[in-house]
Every structure is written in structure tokens, then in C-alpha cells.
Short mmCIF file of C-alpha atoms in Angstrom, two decimals:
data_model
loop_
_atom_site.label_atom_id
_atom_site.label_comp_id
_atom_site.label_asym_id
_atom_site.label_seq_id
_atom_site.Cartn_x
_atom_site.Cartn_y
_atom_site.Cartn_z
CA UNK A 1 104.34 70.86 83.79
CA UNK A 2 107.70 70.29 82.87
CA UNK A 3 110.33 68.97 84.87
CA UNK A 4 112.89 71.24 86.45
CA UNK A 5 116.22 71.05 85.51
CA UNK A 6 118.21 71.62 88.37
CA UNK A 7 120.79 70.16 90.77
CA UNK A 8 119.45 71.20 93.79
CA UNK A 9 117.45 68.57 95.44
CA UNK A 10 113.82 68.85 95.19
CA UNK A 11 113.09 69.27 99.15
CA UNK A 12 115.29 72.41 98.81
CA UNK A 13 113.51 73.78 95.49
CA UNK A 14 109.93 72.84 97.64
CA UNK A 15 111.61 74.47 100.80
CA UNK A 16 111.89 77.97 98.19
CA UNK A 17 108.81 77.44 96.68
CA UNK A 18 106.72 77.82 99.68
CA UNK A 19 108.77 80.87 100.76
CA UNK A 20 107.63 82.36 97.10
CA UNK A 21 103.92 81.24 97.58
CA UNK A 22 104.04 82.70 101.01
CA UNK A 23 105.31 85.80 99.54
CA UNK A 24 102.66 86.26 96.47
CA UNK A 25 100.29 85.53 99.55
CA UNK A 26 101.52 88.44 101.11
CA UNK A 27 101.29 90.53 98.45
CA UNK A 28 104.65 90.37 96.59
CA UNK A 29 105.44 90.12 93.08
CA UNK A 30 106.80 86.94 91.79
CA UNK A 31 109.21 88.49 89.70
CA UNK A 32 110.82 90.66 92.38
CA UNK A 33 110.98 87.45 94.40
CA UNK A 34 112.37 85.34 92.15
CA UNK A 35 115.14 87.60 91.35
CA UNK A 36 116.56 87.23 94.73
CA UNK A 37 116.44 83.01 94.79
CA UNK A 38 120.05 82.22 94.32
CA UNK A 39 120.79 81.71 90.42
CA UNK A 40 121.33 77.79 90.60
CA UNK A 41 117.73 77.15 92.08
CA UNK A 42 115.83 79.56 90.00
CA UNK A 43 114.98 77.71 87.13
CA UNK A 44 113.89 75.16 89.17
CA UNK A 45 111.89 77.60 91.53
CA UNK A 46 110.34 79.20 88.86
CA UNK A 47 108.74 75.93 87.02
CA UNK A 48 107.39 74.94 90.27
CA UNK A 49 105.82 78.40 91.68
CA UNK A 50 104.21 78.76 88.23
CA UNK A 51 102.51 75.58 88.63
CA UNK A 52 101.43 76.31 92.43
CA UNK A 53 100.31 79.99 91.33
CA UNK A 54 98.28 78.13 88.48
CA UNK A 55 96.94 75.52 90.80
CA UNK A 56 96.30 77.52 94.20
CA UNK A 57 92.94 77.79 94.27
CA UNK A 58 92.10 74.09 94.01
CA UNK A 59 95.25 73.24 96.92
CA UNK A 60 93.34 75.75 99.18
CA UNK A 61 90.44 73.84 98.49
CA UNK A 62 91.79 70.97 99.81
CA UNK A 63 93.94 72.17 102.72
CA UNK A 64 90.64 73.29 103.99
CA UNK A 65 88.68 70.12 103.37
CA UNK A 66 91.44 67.95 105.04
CA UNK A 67 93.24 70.70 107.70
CA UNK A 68 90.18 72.69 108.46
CA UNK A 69 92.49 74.63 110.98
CA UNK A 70 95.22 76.57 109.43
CA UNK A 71 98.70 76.14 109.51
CA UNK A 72 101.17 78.41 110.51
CA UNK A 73 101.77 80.40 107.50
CA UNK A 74 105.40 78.50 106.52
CA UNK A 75 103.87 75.24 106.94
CA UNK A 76 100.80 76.27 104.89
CA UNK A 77 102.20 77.43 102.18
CA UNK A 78 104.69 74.44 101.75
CA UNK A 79 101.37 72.43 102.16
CA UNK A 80 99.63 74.16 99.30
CA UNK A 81 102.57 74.09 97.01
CA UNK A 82 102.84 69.68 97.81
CA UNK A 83 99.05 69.54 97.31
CA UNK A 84 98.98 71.96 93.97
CA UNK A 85 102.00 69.66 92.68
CA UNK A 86 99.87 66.77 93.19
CA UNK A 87 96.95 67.89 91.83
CA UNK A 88 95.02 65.92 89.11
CA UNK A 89 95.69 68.65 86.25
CA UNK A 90 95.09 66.12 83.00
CA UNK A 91 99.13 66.52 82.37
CA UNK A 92 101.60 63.76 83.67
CA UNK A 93 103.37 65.17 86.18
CA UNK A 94 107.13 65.27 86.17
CA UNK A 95 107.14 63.29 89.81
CA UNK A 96 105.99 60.30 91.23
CA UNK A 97 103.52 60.86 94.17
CA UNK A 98 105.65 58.98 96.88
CA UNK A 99 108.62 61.15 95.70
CA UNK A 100 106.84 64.53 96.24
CA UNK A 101 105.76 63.09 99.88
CA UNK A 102 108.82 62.29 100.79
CA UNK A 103 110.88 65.68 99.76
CA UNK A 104 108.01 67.82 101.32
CA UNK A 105 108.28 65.84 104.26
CA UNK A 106 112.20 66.13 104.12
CA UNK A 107 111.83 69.92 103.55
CA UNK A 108 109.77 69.98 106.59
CA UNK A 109 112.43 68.14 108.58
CA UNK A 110 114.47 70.93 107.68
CA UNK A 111 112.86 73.96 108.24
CA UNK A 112 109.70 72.87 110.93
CA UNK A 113 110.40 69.51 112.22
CA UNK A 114 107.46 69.28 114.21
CA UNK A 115 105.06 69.88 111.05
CA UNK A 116 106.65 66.90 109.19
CA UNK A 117 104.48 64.34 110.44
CA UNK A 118 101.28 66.34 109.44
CA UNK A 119 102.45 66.96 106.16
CA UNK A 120 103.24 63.70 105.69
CA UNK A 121 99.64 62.38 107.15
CA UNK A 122 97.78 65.11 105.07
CA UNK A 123 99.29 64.28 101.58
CA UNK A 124 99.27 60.82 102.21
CA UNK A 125 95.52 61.47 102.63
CA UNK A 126 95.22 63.82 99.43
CA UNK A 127 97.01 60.94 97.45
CA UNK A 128 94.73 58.06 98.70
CA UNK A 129 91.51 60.02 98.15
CA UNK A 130 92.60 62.54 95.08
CA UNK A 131 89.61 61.78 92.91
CA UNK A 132 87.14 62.09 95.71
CA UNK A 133 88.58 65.15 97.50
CA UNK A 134 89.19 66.90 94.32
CA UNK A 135 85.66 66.57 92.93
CA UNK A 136 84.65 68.39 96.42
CA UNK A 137 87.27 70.88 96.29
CA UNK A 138 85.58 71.29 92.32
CA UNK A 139 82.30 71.99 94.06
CA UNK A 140 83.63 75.89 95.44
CA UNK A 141 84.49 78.46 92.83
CA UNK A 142 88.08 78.55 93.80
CA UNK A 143 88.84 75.61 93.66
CA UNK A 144 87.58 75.26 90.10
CA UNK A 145 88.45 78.12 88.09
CA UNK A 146 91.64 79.10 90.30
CA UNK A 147 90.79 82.53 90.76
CA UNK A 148 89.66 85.22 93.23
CA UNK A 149 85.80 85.07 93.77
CA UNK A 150 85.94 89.05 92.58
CA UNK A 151 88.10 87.90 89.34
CA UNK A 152 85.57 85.03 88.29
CA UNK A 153 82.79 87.39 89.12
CA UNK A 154 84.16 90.22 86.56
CA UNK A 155 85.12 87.58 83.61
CA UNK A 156 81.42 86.27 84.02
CA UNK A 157 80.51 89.87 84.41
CA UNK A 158 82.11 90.85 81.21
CA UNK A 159 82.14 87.36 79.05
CA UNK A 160 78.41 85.57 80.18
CA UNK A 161 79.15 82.98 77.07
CA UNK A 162 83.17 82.69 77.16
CA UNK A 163 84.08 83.24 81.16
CA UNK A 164 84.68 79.31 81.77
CA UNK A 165 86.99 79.35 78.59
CA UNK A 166 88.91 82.21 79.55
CA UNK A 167 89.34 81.26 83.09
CA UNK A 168 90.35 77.75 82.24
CA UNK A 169 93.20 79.15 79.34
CA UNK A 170 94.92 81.22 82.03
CA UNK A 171 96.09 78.07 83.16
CA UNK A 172 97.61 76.47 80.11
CA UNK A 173 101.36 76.98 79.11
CA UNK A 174 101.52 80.56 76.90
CA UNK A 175 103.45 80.05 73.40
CA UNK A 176 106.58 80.94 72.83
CA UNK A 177 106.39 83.64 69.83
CA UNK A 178 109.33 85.41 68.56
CA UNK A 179 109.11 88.56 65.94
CA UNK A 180 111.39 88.58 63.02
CA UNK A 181 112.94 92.23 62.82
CA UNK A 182 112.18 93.54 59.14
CA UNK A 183 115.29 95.14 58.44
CA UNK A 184 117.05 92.08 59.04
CA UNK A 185 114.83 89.46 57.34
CA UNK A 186 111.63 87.75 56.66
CA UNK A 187 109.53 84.86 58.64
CA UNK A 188 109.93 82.33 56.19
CA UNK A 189 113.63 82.81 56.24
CA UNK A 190 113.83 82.71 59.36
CA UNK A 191 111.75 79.80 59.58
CA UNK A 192 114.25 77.89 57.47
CA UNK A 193 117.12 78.84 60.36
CA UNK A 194 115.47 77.50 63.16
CA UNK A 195 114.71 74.65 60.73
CA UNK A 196 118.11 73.51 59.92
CA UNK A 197 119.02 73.39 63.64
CA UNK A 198 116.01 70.98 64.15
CA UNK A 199 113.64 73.44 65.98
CA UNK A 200 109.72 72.58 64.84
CA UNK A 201 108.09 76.29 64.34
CA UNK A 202 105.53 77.85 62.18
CA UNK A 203 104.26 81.08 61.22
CA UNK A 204 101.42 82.96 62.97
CA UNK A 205 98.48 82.93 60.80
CA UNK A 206 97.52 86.30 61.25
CA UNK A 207 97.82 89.57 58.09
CA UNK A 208 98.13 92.32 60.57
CA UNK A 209 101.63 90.91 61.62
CA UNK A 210 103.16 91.13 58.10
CA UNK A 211 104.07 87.11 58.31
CA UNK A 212 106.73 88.04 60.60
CA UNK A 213 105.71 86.29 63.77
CA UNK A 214 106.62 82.97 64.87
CA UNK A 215 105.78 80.13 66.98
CA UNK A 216 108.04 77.78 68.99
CA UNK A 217 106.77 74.04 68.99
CA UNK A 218 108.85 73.65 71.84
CA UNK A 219 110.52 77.49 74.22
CA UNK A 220 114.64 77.66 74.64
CA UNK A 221 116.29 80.22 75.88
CA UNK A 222 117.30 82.95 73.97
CA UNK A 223 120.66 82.29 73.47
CA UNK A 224 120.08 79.50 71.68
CA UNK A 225 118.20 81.51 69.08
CA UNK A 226 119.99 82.33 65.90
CA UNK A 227 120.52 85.38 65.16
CA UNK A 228 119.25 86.68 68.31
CA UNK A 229 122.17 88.40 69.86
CA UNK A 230 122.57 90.27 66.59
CA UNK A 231 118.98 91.38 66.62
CA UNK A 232 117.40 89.55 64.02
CA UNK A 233 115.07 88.16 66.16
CA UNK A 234 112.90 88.99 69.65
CA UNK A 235 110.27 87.33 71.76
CA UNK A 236 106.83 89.32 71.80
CA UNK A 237 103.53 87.40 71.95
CA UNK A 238 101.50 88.09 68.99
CA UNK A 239 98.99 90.09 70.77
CA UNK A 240 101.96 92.39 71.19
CA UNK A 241 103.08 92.37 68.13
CA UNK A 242 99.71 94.06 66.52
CA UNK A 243 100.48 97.65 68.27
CA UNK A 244 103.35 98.60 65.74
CA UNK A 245 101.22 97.75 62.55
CA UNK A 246 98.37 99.49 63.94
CA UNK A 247 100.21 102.49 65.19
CA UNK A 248 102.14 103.17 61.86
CA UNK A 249 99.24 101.95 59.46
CA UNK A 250 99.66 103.00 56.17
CA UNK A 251 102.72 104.47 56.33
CA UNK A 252 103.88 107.33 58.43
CA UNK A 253 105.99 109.87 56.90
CA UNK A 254 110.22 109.53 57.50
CA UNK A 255 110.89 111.27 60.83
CA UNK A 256 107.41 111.38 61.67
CA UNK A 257 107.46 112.10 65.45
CA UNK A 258 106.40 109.71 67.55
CA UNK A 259 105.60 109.01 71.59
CA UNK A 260 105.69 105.56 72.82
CA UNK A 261 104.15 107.15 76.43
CA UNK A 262 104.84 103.53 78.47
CA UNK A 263 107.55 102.41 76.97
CA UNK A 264 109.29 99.95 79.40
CA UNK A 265 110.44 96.87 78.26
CA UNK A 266 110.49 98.28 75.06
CA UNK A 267 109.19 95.56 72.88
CA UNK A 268 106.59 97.67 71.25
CA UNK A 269 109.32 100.56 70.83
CA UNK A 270 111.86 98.65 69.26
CA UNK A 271 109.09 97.06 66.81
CA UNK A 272 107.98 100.37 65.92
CA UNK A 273 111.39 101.08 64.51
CA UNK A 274 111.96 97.93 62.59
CA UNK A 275 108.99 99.22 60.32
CA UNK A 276 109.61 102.45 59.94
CA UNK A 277 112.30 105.68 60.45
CA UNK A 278 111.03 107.57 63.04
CA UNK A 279 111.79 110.73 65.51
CA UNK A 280 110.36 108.66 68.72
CA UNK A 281 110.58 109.06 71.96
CA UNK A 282 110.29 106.60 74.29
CA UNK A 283 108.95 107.52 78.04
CA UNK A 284 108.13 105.53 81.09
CA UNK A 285 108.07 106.72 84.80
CA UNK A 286 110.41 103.69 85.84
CA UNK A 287 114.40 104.85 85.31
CA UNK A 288 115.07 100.86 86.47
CA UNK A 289 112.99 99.91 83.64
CA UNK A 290 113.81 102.08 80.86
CA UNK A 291 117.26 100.25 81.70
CA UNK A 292 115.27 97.49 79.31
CA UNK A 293 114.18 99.72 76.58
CA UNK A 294 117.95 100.95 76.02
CA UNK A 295 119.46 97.33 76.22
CA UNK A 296 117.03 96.20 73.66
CA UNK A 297 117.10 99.07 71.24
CA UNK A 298 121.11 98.43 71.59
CA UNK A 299 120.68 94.54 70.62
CA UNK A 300 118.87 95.59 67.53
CA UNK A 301 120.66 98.30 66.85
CA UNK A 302 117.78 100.97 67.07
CA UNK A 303 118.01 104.88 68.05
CA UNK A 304 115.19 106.67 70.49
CA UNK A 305 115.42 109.46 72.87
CA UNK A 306 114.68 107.73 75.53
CA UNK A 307 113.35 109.91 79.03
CA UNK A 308 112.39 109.21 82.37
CA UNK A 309 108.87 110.75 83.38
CA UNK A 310 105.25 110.27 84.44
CA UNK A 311 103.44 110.93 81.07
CA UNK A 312 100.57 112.64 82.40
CA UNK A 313 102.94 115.31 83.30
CA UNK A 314 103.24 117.04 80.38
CA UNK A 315 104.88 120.14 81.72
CA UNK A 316 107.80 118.31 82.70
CA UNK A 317 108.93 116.49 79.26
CA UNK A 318 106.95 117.92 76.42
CA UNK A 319 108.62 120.27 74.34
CA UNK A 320 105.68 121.92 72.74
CA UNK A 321 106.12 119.74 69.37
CA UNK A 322 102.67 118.22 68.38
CA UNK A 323 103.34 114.03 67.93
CA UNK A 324 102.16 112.61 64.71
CA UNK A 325 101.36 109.18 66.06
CA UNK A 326 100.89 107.84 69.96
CA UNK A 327 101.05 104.60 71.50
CA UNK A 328 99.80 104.56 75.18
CA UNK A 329 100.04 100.98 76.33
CA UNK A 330 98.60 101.86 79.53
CA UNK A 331 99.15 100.29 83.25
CA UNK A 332 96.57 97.87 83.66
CA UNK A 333 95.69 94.80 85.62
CA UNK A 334 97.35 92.31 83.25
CA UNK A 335 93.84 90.12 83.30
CA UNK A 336 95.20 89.25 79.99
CA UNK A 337 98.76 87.45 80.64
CA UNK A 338 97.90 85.58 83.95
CA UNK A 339 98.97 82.48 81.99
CA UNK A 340 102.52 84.04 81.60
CA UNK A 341 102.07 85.74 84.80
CA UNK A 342 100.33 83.74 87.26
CA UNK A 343 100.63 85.18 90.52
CA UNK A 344 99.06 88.56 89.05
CA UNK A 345 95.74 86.95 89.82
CA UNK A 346 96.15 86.40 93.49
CA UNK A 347 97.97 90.17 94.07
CA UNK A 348 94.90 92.39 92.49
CA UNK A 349 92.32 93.64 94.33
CA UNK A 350 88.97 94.79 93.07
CA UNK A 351 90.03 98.25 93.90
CA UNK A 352 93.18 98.36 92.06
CA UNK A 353 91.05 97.73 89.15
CA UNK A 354 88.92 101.12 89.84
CA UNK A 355 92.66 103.23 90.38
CA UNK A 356 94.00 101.70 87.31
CA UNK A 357 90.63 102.76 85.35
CA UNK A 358 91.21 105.81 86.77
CA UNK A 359 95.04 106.43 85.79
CA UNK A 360 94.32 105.17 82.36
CA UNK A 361 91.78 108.22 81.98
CA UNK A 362 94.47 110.57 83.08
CA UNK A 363 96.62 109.19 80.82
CA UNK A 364 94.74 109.54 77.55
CA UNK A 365 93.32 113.37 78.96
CA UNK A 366 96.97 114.06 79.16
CA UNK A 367 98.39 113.05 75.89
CA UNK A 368 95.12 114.30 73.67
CA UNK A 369 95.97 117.63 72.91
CA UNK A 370 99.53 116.84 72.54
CA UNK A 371 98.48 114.88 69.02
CA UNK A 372 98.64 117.26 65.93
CA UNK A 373 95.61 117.02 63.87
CA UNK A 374 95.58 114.76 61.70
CA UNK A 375 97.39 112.31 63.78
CA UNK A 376 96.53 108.86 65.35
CA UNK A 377 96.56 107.41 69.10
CA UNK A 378 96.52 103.67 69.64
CA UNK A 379 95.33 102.55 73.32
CA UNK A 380 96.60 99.30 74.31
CA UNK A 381 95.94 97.68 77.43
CA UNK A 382 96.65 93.45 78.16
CA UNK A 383 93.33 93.17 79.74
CA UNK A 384 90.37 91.13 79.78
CA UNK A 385 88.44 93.61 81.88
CA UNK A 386 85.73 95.73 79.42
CA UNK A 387 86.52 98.83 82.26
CA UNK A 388 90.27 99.13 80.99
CA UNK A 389 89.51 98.13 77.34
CA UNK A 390 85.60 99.13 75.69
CA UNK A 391 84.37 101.35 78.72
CA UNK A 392 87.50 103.49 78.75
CA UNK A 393 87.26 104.52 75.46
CA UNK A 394 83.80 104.80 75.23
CA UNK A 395 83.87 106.94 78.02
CA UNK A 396 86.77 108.96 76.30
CA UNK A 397 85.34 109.51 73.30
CA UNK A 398 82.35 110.98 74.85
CA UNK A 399 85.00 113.20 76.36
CA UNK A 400 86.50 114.58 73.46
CA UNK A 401 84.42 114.03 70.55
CA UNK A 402 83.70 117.59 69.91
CA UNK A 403 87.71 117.94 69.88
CA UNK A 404 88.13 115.82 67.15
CA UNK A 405 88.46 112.38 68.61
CA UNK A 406 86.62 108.96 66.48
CA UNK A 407 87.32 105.51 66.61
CA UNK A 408 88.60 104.00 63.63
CA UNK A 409 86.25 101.38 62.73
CA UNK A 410 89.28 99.18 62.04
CA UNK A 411 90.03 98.60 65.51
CA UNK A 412 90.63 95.32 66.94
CA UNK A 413 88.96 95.93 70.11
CA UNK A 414 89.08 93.16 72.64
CA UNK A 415 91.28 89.92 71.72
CA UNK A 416 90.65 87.26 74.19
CA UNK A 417 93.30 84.46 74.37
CA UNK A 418 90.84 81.62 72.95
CA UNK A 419 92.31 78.71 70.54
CA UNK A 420 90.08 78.62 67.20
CA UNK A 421 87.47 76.27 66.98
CA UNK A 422 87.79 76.98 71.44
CA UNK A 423 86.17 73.62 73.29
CA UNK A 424 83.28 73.22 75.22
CA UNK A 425 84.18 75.26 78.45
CA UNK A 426 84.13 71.91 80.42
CA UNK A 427 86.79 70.63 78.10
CA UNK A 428 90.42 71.51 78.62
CA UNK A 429 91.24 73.99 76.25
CA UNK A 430 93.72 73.89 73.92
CA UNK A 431 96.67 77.13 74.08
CA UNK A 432 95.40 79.91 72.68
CA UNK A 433 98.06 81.66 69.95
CA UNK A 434 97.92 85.23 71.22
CA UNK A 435 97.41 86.61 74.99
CA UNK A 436 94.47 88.59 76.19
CA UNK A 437 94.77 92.52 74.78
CA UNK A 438 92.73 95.66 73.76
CA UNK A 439 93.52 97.58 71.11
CA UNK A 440 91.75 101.00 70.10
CA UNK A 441 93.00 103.37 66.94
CA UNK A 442 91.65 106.93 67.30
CA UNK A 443 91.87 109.72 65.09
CA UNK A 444 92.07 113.64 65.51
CA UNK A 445 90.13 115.40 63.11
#
């Protein structure tokens, strides 16, 4: 982890923290709470909730082992967010152990002044017997993988020889990738910019991204990228960036009509433009968030008709015009960016999984016979989970076969966020270059 930079004092940012693990726990997005910490402390916030959310499991573990009776829910969750701090992750931590005590304790003064000298007794504890009480809090599930019992279950289900990898990865810092717009200029080029003002980066090693994605040694904000306000330049992970390529193939036609059916942020619309002229319209059934799609199609200078709707509801947007390509990049659990997402794992439930399934077959029903023969479909969902990715479209294609529908044999398929050459699953495993995804290319005959 690395240390916040921040002026406000570190009992405050702990004091916040807890109030944002207590919300996740509650069943709140991080990113909605976040947004509403005050704009001084969020940086700092963030850096430490994403370490609690990656470490809960294992704090849990503890609390129980050493406060078998729970806390009030406050007092808890500043608990858990001392004890994941502390926690033996392999990385040095940005804090000394006596300085973490002491500003949870203060934070505690602050807010529950009665609860200070338990905190205070129970990390004390934690810190003289770390090794011993985190091998026990190893022995439970949770407390090992850091994920829901249902979650591990479901990786193991659908990974029997990879699930310890996989789990493990979601826990280790995501790359920072950035995608060199096309009209504007190549990778290597680009690579020579960030060169000359001292920024370490390489090219992803990949031919379906053209040589046009790049990796940060080292993630800075955006402003500091060149070029980037001018729209030379975005951030996409390279997972991501494989749905454009795939989508226009070969080469569609100029002013080949396309649907980008969930389009919000618009990272996958705008790339589609940078490779080719199209007639594409861009649809999501969040007004807030096409708010995104038309900021960033403005910063790169890009045109789309951009509309407001739920796609399966044809009746209400679709003109009648056949599409020559579609990208559905459907709602899904987001099993595949819990490393740049962390909380995601601790909000799903098993049966969100079976709704999302669900929608996701509605989806592709819905947009079907709204492709003109000929044409191609790419499904996209960030998942690890075979139900949203494999099963879906086998089940789909069963569906419409007889109407024309076959899988291009070309299709990625499943991409699971694994470094090459990927450790022993006992072994910490190194950051994978690319984030979990499922990719699918279909034809109509």
C-alpha cells in the first residue's frame, strides 16, 4: 500500500474510513460513498478503504478470534479497518505499528470515548501476537482468500486448478494502462513522450491491441499525462481495450452503423471511433452516466448519437434500421475488476448473480434480430463467473442457432487476470497485465 498523501491527520482519515467500511457493510457502493468525503480527505480515504476492502476478510478473522463479542457497528468497523492496516500483507506498510495504535485510539477518543481503551487493548494484542493470530485467522476461508464463502465457492466451482491464483490477484494493485488514440498517434511515440518527462512505461505485449496500449511503471493522475487533455491519450485496462478490435475486425465499411447497447463510461465507444468512421449510437439506461460518454467523446473530439434507454426495449429507441455491428458489454457482477474495485466483492449476493444471468439473456434476445445479416455481435462481460461468460452464450446459441447465430472460432472467451509464467497459488502472485473479461464474437448468417 502506498502512503496517503494528505494533510488531514491520520485519526481523522481512520475516523472516515470506518464510516466507508461500515457503509460497504451495509450494502453501499464505495464509489457513491466516496464521492461525498470532503475533497481534501479523499485521496487519503480512498488509499486506505481500498486496502481494508482488500484485507477484510482476514481483520474479521481476527476481531472474532480476539473480540468474540461484537462491537457496536462504529466501533467495529474502525476496529477492522486498524486490524486490516496492520495486517501482515508481504508489503511494507506505509505506518509504523505504534503510530496506527495511537491514531485509532485518538479517533476513538473522538467519536466513542468509551471504546478507546478496547481498541487500544485489542490492537495492542493483534500487534504482539500478529504471526500467531494470523496463521489462525489463515485457518477459515475468509480469512485467507478475502472473499465471501459463496464467491470462493463459485471461483473453485468454475477454476478447480486456478481458483487460489485468481482469488489471491484480486488483491494486488491493478496496472495503470492507458490507450493511445490512433488518429492522433502511435504507442511507440507516445512511449518516447512519457519518456522524456522521466515516466518508466512499456508497451502491452499483446497483437489484438494494434501496439497501442501502454503500461505505467508507476499511476499519476491524468493531468499529468501529455497529451491527455487534447485526447491523445485515455486510461482503459487492456482487457478493455480488446472489444473495439474485435468488434470492427477486418474492417467495417465507412458509416457502417453501429450500437454500443451499454455504453456508459464510454471507453469502449470512444475506442471504437478512433479505429474507424462510424454511424454509432451509443445507449445506456443511466442519463447520469451517459453524462461520461459525452465528456469523453468531447475530450477526443469524437461524434455519436448518444440516447438514454433500457436496450431491451427496443420499441422505444430503435428506428427500424438493421445495425451492422453490436457491442453489448453487459451488466454483470464485475468478478473480474475486484482488484480495481474492491468492495464489489463484499456487496454481491449469490442471487444477484442469477438476476444478472438473467438480464444478460434479455439483453442479447433483444438486440438479435435487430443485427442485419451478415453482421457481427460481440458480448463482453468483466467476469470471472462461467454463468455470465461460457454458459450464457452457450445457452444463446442454442437459442438462436437456427436464426443464424455461430460463434466465431476466433473468440477470446474467458481472460482471467493471471501474470505469465502465474506462481504456485501459495506464492504471492505477481500483477496480472489485463483484468478479468469475456469476450464472445457471433455472427448472423
Amino acid at each position: 500500500m502506498t502512503t496517503p498523501t494528505s494533510s488531514v491527520p491520520l485519526s481523522r482519515l481512520l475516523d472516515l474510513t470506518a464510516d466507508a467500511v461500515l457503509a460497504v457493510r451495509q450494502g453501499r457502493s464505495l464509489t457513491d460513498v466516496l464521492a461525498r468525503v470532503a475533497p481534501d480527505a479523499r485521496p487519503g480515504v480512498q488509499a486506505l478503504t481500498f486496502h481494508v476492502m482488500r484485507w477484510l476478510g482476514s481483520a474479521g478473522e481476527v476481531r472474532a478470534i480476539v473480540a468474540p463479542k461484537t462491537p457496536p457497528p462504529h466501533v467495529e468497523s474502525l476496529l477492522l479497518t486498524a486490524l486490516a492496516l496492520l495486517w501482515p500483507t508481504g508489503e511494507p506498510s506505509p505506518y509504523a505499528d505504534h503510530t496506527l495504535v495511537d491514531q485509532a485510539v485518538h479517533a476513538a477518543r473522538h467519536r466513542t470515548p468509551v471504546a478507546a481503551g478496547f481498541i487500544n487493548a485489542v490492537l495492542r494484542r493483534f500487534v504482539r501476537e500478529r504471526e500467531h493470530l494470523a496463521n489462525s485467522a489463515r485457518h477459515q476461508p475468509l480469512g485467507a482468500f478475502n472473499h465471501p464463502l459463496w464467491w470462493i465457492e463459485r471461483v473453485r466451482h468454475d477454476w478447480p486448478t486456478q481458483w487460489q491464483t485468481l482469488l489471491a490477484a484480486a488483491n494486488v494493485h491493478p496496472p495503470f494502462t492507458l490507450r493511445v488514440n490512433r488518429r492522433r498517434g502511435s504507442g511507440e511515440a507516445y512511449l518516447q513522450r512519457l519518456a522524456a518527462q522521466g515516466r518508466a512505461a512499456s508497451l502491452v505485449d499483446d497483437p489484438a491491441l494494434g501496439g497501442q496500449a501502454i503500461v505505467l511503471a508507476e499511476p499519476c493522475p491524468v493531468t499529468q499525462l501529455p497529451g491527455f487533455a487534447e485526447g491523445e491519450v485515455s486510461v482503459q485496462d487492456a482487457a478493455a481495450q480488446r472489444a473495439a478490435p474485435l468488434l470492427v475486425g477486418a474492417g467495417l465499411p465507412a458509416g457502417a452503423r453501429v450500437l454500443d447497447a451499454c455504453a456508459a463510461p464510454g471507453g469502449k465507444t470512444a475506442h471504437l471511433l478512433e479505429l474507424a468512421d462510424l454511424d454509432l449510437l451509443a445507449l445506456d439506461s443511466d442519463p447520469v452516466r451517459l453524462v461520461r460518454v459525452q465528456e469523453n467523446l468531447h475530450r477526443l473530439q469524437l461524434q455519436a448519437q448518444v440516447r438514454a434507454s433500457d436496450a431491451r426495449d427496443t420499441a422505444n429507441w430503435w428506428d427500424g434500421r438493421p445495425f451492422d455491428a453490436i457491442l453489448l458489454d453487459a451488466p454483470c457482477s464485475a468478478s473480474g475488476i475486484v482488484r480495481r474495485h474492491p468492495d464489489v466483492r463484499w456487496l454481491r449476493r449469490p442471487d444477484d448473480i442469477t438476476a444478472l444471468a438473467r438480464l444478460q439473456a434479455e439483453m442479447l434476445d433483444a438486440l438479435w434480430p435487430l443485427l442485419a445479416p451478415g453482421g457481427r455481435l460481440v458480448y463482453a462481460t468483466c467476469s470471472l463467473f462461467r454463468s455470465e461468460g461460457a454458459e450464457q452464450i452457450d445457452a444463446f446459441l442454442q437459442r438462436h442457432g437456427d436464426a443464424g447465430a455461430s460463434l466465431d472460432p476466433q473468440s477470446p472467451g474467458h481472460l482471467l487476470p493471471l501474470a505469465d509464467n502465474s506462481p504456485h497459488p501459495s506464492a504471492t502472485p505477481r500483477r496480472a497485465l489485463h483484468d478479468g473479461f469475456y469476450y464472445a464474437l457471433i455472427h448472423k448468417a
